PDB file of C-alpha atoms in Angstrom:
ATOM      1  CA  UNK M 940      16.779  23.486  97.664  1.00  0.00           C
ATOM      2  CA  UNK M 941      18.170  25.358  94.422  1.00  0.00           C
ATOM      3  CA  UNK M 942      17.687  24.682  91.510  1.00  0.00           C
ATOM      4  CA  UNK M 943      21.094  24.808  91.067  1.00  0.00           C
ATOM      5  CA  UNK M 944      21.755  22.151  93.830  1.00  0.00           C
ATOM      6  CA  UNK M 945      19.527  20.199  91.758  1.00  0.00           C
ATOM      7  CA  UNK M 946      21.450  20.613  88.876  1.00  0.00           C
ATOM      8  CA  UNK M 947      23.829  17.881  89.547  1.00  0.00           C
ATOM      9  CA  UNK M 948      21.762  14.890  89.723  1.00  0.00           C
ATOM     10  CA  UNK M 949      21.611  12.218  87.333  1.00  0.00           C
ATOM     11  CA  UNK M 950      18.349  11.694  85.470  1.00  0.00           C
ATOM     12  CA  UNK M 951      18.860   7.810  85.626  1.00  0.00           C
ATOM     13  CA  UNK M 952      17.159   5.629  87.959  1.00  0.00           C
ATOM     14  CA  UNK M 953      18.471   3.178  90.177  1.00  0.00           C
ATOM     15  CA  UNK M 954      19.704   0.615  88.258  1.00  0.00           C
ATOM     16  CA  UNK M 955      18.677  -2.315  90.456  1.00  0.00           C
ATOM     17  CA  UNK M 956      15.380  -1.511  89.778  1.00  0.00           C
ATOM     18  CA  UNK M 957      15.412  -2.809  86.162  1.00  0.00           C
ATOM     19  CA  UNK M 958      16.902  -6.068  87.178  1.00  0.00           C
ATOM     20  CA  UNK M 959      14.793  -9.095  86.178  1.00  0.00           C
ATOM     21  CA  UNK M 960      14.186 -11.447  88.756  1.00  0.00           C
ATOM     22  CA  UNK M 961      14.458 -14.799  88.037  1.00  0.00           C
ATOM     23  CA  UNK M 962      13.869 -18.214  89.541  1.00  0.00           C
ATOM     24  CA  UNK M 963      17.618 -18.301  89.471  1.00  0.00           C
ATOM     25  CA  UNK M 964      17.819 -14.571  91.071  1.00  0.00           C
ATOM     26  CA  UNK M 965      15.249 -15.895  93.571  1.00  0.00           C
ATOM     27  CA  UNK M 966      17.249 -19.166  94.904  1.00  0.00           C
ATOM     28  CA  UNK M 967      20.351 -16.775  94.877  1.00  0.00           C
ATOM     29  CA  UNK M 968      19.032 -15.248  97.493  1.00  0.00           C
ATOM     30  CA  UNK M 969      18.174 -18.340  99.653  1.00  0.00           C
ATOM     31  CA  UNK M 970      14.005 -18.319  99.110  1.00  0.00           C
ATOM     32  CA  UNK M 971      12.405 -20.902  98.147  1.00  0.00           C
ATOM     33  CA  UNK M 972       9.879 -21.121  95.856  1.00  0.00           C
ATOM     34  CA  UNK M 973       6.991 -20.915  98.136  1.00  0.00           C
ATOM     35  CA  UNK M 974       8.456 -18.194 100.350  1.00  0.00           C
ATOM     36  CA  UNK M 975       8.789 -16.468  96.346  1.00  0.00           C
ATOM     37  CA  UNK M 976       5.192 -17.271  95.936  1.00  0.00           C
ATOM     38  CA  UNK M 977       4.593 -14.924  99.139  1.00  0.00           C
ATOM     39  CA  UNK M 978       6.386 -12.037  98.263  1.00  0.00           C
ATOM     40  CA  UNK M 979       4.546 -11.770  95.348  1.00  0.00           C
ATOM     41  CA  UNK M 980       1.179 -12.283  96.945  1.00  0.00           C
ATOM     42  CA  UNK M 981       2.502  -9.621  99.662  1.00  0.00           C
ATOM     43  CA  UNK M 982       3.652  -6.929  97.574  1.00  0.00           C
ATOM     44  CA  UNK M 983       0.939  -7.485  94.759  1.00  0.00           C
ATOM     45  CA  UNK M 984       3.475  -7.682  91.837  1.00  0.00           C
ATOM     46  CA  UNK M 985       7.059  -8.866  91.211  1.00  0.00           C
ATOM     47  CA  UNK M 986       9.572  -7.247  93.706  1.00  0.00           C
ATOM     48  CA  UNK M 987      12.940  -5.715  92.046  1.00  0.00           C
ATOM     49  CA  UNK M 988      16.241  -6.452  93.466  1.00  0.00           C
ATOM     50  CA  UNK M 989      15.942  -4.288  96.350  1.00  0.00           C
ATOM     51  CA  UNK M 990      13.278  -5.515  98.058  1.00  0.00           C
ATOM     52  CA  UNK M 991      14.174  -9.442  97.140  1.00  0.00           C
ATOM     53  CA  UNK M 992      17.031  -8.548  99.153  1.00  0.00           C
ATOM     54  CA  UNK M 993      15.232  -7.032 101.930  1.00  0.00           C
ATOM     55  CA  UNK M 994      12.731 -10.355 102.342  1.00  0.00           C
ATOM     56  CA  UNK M 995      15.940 -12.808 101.493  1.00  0.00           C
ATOM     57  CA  UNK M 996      17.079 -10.982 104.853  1.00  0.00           C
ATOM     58  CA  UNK M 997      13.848 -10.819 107.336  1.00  0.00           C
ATOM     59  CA  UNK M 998      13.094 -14.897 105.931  1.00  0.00           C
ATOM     60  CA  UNK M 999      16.825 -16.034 106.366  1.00  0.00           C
ATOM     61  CA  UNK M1000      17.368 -18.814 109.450  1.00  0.00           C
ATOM     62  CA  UNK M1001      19.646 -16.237 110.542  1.00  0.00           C
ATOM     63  CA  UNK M1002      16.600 -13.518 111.342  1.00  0.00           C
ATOM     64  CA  UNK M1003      13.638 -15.672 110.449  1.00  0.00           C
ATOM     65  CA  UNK M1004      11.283 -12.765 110.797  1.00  0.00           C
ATOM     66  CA  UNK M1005       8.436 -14.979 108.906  1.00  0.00           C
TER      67      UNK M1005
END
């Protein structure tokens, strides 16, 4: 890759990455507290929207990938 090709990205990060998650943000997305209480022991810190999404998926009834 160019530097040139380069040259054309924004400098910005992903925005859902500076998303607080809330206990609001949290029930949202269909986890309960405990299951909450997981991800955090799992990933060693708070998860950003992203990956809240990505557990809210693999823990729904509909996958249940607990």
């Amino acid at each position: 890759m160019t530097d040139q090709a380069v040259t054309g990205l924004s400098p910005n990060p992903d925005p859902c990455l500076n998303v607080e998650i809330t206990p609001e943000l949290v029930s949202q997305h269909g986890l309960l507290p405990e299951e909450y209480e997981n991800v955090l022991r799992i990933l060693g810190r708070v998860p950003n929207l992203t990956e809240l999404g990505i557990f809210s998926v693999m823990w729904s009834e509909h996958c249940s990938y607990k």
